[in-house]
Tab-separated table of C-alpha atoms in Angstrom:
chain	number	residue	atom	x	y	z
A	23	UNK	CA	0.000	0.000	0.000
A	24	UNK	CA	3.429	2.398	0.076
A	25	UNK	CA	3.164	3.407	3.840
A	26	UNK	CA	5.225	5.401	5.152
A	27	UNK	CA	7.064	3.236	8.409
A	28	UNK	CA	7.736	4.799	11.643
A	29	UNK	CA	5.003	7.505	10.890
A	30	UNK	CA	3.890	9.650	14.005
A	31	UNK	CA	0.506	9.023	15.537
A	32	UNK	CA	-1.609	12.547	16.720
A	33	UNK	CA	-1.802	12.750	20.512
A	34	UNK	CA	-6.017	13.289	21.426
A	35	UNK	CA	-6.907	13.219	25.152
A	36	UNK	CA	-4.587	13.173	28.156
A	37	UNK	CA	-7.609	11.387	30.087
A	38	UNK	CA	-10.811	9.468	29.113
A	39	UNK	CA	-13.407	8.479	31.788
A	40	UNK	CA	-13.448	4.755	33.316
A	41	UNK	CA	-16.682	4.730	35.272
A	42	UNK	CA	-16.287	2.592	37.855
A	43	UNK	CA	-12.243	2.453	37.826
A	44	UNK	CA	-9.303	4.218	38.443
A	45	UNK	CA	-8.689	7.340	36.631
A	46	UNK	CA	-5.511	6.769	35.122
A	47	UNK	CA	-3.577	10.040	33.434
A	48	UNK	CA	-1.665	8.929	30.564
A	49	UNK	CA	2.342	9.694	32.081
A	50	UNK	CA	4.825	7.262	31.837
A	51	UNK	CA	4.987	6.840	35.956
A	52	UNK	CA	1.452	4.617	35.282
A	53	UNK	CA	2.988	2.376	33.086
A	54	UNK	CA	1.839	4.364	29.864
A	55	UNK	CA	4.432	5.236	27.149
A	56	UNK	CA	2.909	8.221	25.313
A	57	UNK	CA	3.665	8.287	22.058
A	58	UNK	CA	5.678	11.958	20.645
A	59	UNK	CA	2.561	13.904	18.631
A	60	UNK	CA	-0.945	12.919	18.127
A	61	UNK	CA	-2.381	9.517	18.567
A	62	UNK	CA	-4.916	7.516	16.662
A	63	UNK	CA	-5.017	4.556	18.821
A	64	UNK	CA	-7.042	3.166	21.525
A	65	UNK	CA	-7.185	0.728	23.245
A	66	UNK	CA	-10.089	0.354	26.023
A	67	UNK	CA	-10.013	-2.912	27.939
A	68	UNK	CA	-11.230	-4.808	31.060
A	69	UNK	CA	-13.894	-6.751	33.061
A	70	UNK	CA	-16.311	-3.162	34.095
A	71	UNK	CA	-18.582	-3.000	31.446
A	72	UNK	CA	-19.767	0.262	32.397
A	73	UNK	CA	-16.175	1.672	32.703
A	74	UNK	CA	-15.771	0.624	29.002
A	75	UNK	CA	-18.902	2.239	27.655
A	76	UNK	CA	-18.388	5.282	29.644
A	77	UNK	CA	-15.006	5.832	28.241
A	78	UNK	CA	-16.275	4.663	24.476
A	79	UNK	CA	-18.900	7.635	24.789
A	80	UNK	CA	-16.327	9.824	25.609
A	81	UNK	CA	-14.313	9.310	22.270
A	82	UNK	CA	-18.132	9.400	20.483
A	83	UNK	CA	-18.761	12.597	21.872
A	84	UNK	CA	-15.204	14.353	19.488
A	85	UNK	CA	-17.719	13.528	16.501
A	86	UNK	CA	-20.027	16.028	16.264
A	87	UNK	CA	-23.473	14.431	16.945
A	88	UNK	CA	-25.236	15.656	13.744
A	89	UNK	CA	-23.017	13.895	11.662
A	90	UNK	CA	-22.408	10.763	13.995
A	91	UNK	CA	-23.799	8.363	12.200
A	92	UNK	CA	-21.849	9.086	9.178
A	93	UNK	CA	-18.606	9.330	10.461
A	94	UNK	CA	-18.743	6.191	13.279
A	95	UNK	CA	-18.163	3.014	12.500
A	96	UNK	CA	-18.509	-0.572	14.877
A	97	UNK	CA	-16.626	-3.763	13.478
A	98	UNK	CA	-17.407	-7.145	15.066
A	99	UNK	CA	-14.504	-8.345	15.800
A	100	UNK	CA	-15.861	-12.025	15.348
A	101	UNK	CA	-16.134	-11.685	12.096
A	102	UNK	CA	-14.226	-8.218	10.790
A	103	UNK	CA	-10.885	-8.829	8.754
A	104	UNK	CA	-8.248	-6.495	7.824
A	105	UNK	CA	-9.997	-5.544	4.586
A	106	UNK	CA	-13.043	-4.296	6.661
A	107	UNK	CA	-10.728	-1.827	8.841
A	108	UNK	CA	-9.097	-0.499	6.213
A	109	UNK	CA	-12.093	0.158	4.232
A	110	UNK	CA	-13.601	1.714	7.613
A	111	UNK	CA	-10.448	3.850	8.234
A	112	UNK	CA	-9.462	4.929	4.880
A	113	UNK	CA	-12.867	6.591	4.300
A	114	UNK	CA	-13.056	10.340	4.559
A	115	UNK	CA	-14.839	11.983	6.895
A	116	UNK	CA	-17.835	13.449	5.947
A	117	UNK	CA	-18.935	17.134	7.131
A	118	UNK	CA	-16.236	16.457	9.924
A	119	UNK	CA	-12.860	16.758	10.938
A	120	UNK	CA	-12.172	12.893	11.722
A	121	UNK	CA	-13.791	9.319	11.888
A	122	UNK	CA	-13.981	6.955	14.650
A	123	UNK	CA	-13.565	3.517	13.690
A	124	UNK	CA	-14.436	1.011	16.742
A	125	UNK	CA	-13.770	-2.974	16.654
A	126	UNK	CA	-15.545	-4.809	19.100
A	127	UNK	CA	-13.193	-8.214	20.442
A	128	UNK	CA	-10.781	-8.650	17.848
A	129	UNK	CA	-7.901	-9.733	20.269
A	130	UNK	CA	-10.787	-12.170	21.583
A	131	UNK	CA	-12.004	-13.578	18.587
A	132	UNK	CA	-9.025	-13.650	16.125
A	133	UNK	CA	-6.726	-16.113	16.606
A	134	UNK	CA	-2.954	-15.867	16.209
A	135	UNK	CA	-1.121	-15.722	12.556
A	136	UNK	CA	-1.143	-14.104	9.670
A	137	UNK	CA	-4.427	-12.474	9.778
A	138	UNK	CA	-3.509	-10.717	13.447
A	139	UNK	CA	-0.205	-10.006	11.963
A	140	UNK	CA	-1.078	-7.773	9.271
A	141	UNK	CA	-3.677	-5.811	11.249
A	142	UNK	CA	-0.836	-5.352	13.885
A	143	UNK	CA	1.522	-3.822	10.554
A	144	UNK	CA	-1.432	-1.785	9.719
A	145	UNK	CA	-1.629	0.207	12.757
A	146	UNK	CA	1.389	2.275	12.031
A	147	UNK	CA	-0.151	3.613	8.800
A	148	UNK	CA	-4.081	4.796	10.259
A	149	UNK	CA	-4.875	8.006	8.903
A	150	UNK	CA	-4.386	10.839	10.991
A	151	UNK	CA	-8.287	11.642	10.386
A	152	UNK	CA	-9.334	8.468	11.965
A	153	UNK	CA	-9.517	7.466	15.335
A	154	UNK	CA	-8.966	3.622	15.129
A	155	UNK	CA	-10.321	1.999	19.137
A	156	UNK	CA	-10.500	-1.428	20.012
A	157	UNK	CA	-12.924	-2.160	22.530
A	158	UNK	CA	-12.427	-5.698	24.503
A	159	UNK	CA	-13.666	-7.358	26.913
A	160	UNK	CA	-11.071	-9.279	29.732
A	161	UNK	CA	-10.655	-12.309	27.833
A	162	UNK	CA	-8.385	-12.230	25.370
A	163	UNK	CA	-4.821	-13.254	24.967
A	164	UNK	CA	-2.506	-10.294	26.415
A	165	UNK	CA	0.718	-12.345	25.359
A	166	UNK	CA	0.115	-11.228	21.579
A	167	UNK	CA	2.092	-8.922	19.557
A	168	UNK	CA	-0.944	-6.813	18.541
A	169	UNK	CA	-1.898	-5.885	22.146
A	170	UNK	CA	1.868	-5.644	22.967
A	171	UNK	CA	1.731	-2.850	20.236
A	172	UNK	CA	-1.118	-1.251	21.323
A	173	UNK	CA	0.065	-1.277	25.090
A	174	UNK	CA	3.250	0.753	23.666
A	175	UNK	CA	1.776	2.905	21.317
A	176	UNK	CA	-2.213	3.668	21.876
A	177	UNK	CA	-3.828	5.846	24.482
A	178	UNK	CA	-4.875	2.613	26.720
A	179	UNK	CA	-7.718	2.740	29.221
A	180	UNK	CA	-7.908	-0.329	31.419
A	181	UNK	CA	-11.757	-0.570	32.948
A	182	UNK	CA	-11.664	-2.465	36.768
A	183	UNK	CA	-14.059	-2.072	39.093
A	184	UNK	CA	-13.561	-0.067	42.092
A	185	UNK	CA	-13.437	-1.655	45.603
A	186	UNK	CA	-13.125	-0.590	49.381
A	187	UNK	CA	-12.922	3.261	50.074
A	188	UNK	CA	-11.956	3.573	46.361
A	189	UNK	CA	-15.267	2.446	45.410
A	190	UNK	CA	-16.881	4.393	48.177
A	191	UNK	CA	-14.975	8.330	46.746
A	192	UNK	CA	-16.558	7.008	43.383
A	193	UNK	CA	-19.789	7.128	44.809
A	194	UNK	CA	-19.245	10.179	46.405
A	195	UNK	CA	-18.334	12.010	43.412
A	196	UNK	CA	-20.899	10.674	41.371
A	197	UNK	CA	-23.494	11.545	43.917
A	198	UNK	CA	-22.376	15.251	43.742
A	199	UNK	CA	-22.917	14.997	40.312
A	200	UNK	CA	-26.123	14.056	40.551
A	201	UNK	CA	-26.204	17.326	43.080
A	202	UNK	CA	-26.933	15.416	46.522
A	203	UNK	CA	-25.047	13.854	49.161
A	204	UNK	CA	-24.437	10.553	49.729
A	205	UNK	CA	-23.300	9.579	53.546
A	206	UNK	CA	-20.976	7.308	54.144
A	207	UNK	CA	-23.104	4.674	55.817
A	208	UNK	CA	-25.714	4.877	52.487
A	209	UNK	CA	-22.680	4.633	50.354
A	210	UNK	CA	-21.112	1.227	52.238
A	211	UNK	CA	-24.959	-0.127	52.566
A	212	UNK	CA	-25.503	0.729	49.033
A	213	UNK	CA	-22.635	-1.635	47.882
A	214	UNK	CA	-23.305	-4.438	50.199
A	215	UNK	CA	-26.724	-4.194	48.210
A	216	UNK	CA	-25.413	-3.987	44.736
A	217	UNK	CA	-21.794	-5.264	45.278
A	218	UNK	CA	-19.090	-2.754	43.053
A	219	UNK	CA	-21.459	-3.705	39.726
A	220	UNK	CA	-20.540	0.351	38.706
A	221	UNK	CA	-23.586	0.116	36.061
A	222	UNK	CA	-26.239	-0.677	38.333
A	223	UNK	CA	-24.382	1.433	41.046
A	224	UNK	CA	-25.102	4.048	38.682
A	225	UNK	CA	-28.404	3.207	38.082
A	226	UNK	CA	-29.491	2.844	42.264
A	227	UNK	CA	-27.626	6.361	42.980
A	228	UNK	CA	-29.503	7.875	40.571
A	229	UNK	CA	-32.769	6.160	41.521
A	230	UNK	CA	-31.698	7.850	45.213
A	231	UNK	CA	-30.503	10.842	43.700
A	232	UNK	CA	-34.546	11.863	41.957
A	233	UNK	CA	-36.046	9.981	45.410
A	234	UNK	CA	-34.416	13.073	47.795
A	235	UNK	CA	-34.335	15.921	45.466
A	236	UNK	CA	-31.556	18.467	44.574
A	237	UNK	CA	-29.033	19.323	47.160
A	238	UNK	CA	-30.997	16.032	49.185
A	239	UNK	CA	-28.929	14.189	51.695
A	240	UNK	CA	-28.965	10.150	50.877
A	241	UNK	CA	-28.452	7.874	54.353
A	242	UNK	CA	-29.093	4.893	54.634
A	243	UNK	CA	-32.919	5.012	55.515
A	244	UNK	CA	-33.351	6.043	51.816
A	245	UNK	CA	-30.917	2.960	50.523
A	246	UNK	CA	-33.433	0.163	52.602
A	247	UNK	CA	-36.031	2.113	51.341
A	248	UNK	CA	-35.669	1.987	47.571
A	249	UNK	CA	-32.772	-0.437	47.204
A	250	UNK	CA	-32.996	-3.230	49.669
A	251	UNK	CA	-34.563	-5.852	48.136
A	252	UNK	CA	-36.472	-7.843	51.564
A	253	UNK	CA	-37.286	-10.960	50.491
A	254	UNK	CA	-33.954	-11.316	48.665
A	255	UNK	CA	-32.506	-10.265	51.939
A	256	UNK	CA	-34.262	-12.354	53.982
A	257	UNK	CA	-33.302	-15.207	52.211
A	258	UNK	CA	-29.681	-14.912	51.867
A	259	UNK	CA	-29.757	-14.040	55.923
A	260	UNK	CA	-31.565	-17.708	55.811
A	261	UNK	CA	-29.177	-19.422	53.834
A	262	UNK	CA	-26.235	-17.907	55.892
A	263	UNK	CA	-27.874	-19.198	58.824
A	264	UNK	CA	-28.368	-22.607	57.341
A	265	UNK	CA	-24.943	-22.888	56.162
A	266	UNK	CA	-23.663	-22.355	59.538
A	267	UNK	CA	-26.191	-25.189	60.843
A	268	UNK	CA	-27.522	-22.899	63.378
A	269	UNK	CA	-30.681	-24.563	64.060
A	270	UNK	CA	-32.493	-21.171	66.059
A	271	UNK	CA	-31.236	-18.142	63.842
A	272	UNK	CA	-32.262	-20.258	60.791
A	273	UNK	CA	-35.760	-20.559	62.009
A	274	UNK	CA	-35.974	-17.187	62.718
A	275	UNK	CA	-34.888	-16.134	59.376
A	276	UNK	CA	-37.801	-18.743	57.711
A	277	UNK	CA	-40.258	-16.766	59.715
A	278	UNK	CA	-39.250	-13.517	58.472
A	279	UNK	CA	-39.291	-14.466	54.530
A	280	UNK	CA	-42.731	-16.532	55.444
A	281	UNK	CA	-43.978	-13.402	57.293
A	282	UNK	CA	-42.658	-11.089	54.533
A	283	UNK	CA	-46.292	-11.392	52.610
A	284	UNK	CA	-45.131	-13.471	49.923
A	285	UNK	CA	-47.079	-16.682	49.275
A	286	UNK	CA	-45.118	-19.931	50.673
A	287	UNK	CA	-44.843	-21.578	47.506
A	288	UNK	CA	-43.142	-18.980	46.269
A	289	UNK	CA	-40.272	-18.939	48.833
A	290	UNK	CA	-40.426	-22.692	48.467
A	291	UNK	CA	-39.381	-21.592	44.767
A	292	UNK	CA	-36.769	-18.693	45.652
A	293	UNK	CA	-35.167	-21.138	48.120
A	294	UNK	CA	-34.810	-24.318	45.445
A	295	UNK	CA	-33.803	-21.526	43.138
A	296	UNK	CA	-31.256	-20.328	45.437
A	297	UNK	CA	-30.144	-23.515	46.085
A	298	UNK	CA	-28.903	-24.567	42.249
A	299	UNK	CA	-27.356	-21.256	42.213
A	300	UNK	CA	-25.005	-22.277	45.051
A	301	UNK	CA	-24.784	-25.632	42.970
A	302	UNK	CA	-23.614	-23.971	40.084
A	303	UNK	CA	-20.980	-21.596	41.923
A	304	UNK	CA	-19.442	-24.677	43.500
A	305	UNK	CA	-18.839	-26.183	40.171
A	306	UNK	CA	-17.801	-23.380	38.201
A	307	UNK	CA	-15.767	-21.898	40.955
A	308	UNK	CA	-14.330	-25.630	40.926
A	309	UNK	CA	-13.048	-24.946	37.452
A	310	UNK	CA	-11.132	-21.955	38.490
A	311	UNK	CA	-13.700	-18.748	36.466
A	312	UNK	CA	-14.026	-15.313	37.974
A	313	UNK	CA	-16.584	-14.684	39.919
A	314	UNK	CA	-17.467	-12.035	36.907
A	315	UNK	CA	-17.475	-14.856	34.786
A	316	UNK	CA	-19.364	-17.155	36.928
A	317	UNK	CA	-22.115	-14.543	36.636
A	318	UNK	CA	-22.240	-14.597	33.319
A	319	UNK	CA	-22.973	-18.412	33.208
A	320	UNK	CA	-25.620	-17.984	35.685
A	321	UNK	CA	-27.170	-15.252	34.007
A	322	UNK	CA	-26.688	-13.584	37.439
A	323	UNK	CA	-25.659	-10.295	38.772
A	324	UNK	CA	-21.983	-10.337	40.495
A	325	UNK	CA	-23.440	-9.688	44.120
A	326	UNK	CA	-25.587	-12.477	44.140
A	327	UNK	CA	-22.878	-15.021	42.877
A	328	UNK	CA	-20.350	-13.164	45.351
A	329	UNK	CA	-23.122	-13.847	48.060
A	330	UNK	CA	-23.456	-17.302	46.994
A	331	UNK	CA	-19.443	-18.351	46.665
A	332	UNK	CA	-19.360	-17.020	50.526
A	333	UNK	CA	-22.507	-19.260	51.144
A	334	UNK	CA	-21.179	-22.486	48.999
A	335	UNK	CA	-18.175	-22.421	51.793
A	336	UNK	CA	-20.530	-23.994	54.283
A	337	UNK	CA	-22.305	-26.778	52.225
A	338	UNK	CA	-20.710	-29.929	50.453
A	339	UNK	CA	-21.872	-30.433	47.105
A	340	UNK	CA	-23.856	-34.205	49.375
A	341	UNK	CA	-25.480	-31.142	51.400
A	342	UNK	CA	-26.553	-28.876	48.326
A	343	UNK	CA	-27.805	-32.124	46.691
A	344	UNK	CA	-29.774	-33.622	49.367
A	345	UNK	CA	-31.465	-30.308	50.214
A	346	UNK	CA	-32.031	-29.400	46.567
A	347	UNK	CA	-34.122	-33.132	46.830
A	348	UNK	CA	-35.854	-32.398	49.634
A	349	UNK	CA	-36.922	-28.869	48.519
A	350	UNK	CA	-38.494	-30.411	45.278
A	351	UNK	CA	-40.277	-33.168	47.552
A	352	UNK	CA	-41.823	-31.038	50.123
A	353	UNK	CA	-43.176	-28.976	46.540
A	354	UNK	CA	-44.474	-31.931	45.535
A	355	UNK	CA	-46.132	-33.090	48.693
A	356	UNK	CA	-47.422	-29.735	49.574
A	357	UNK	CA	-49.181	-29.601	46.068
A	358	UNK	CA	-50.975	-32.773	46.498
A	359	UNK	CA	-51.937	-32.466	49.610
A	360	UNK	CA	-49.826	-34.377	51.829
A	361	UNK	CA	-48.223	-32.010	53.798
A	362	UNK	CA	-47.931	-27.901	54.131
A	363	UNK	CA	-45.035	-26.081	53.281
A	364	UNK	CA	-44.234	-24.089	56.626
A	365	UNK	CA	-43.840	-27.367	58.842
A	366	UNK	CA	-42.207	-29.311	55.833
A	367	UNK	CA	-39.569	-25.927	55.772
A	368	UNK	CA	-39.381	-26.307	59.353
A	369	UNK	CA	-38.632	-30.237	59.317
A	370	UNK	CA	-35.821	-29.040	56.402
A	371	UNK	CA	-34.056	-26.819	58.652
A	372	UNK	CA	-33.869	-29.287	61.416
A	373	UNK	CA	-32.532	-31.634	60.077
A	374	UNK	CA	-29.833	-30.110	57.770
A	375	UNK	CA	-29.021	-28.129	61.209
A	376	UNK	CA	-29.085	-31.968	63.274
């Protein structure tokens, strides 16, 4: 194609937004290597999906928006090929000073050789009016040559999600954004809730935010008030108990989900479903995934399967098994008459706590 090697790459940003990780400023003390001139490389990776959307939107937002849709383009990256980024790069902007070309799991989906060779060559000849970004996800294969390149010589944003008083000053700040308060209290209640899941952090604080009103103070009456979810709750505070075999504080916590209003078939459900939940964590924790990716087996959010790898600690797989049988029995007795489910939970708990 005659390209000119060892061009020089634009420099955009200093600093685009990670919702939900650290900020990281792009000096060479973080482990960046900043690249002389402009760049037209990114490189946004890692396990917060929020964090990566947030700082995708914030290289969207340098095209202006009336003109958006002709001048952004989003590759698969299961099925893009070199052909298709060059074709997406090497048009001309139209009505606007440069294009932003975004590929969606390349490193993920492509698989070593020839093909990820010459799209690593190509990346020292993107036009200076295009903004080239690869978007991935956290599993992909960080041994490679491509991302090796792009570590050295794109603007990279790396998208973890905040924990401990790190989370909590995110909260913060994005509460005075919202123009309340959040207390401290609300903010550590609010993530024992949702767990550091920064999207539907977002999405609760917000919630809170319209709940108390401008300049409102959120504590953590508000967070039990529009957050807590009871019955869930009240049946992980069961579970806990039952895990720990203690006999009393288990049938305690029955009584509060049976006295929570909700029919006792359905807690006979939510408990049987709670149960192969912890039966799936064990197994797939067993074959070493993330709890992140554990959740996205389960098709659950990352607090509950956090919640239920602390829970799986204090049953055997024999345990989760027998009860899981026992659960499904008492449904079946209860629905033919044979016995009622508040004694045949009560018989359950005594004798998993004997």
């Amino acid at each position: 194609m005659g390209y000119a090697a060892g061009r020089r790459y634009p420099r955009a940003s200093t600093h685009l937004p990670c919702a939900g990780s650290k900020p990281i400023r792009l000096t060479p003390a973080v482990g960046f290597l900043p690249v002389s001139g402009f760049v037209v490389l990114f490189l946004v990776y890692g396990p917060d999906e929020y964090g990566r959307s947030e700082a995708l939107a914030a290289l969207k937002a340098r095209v202006p928006a009336e003109v958006a849709d002709l001048n952004i383009t989003t590759l698969d990256g299961r099925r893009t090929t070199l052909s298709d980024i060059v074709a997406a790069c090497e048009a001309m902007p139209f009505l606007a000073d440069r294009r932003l070309v975004i590929v969606d799991d390349l490193l993920k989906h492509q698989k070593a050789g020839k093909d990820r060779d010459d799209v690593r060559a190509y990346l020292e000849h993107v036009p200076d009016a295009c903004d080239l970004v690869f978007v991935e996800s956290d599993e992909f294969d960080k041994r490679s040559s491509l991302f090796t390149f792009l570590k050295k010589h794109a603007e990279v944003r790396e998208c973890v999600p905040r924990e401990g008083a790190d989370l909590l000053r995110w909260l913060s700040d994005r509460a005075k954004g919202l123009g309340v308060t959040l207390e401290r209290d609300a903010a550590q209640r609010l993530t024992l809730l949702a767990g550091n899941d920064s999207r539907l952090l977002v999405t609760e604080l917000t919630k809170l935010a319209t709940f108390v009103g401008r300049r409102g103070r959120i504590t953590v009456r508000e967070v039990d008030l529009l957050v807590a979810d009871r019955q869930e709750q009240n049946l992980f505070s069961f579970i806990d108990e039952l895990s720990a075999r203690r006999r009393s504080a288990a049938l305690t916590a029955l009584r509060r989900l049976l006295d929570d209003g909700q029919a006792a078939q359905y807690i006979l459900f939510m408990m049987a479903r709670q149960v192969r939940i912890l039966m799936g964590v064990r197994d797939l924790a067993a074959q070493r995934l993330r709890p992140d990716d554990i959740a996205n087996r389960l098709g659950q959010k990352p607090f509950v399967v956090r919640k239920a790898l602390e829970q799986a600690h204090g049953f055997s797989d024999a345990d989760l098994q027998r009860l899981h049988r026992r659960l499904l029995e008492l449904d079946h007795a209860s629905k033919t008459g044979r016995a009622a489910i508040e004694a045949g939970l009560e018989l359950i708990v005594a004798d998993m706590c004997s």
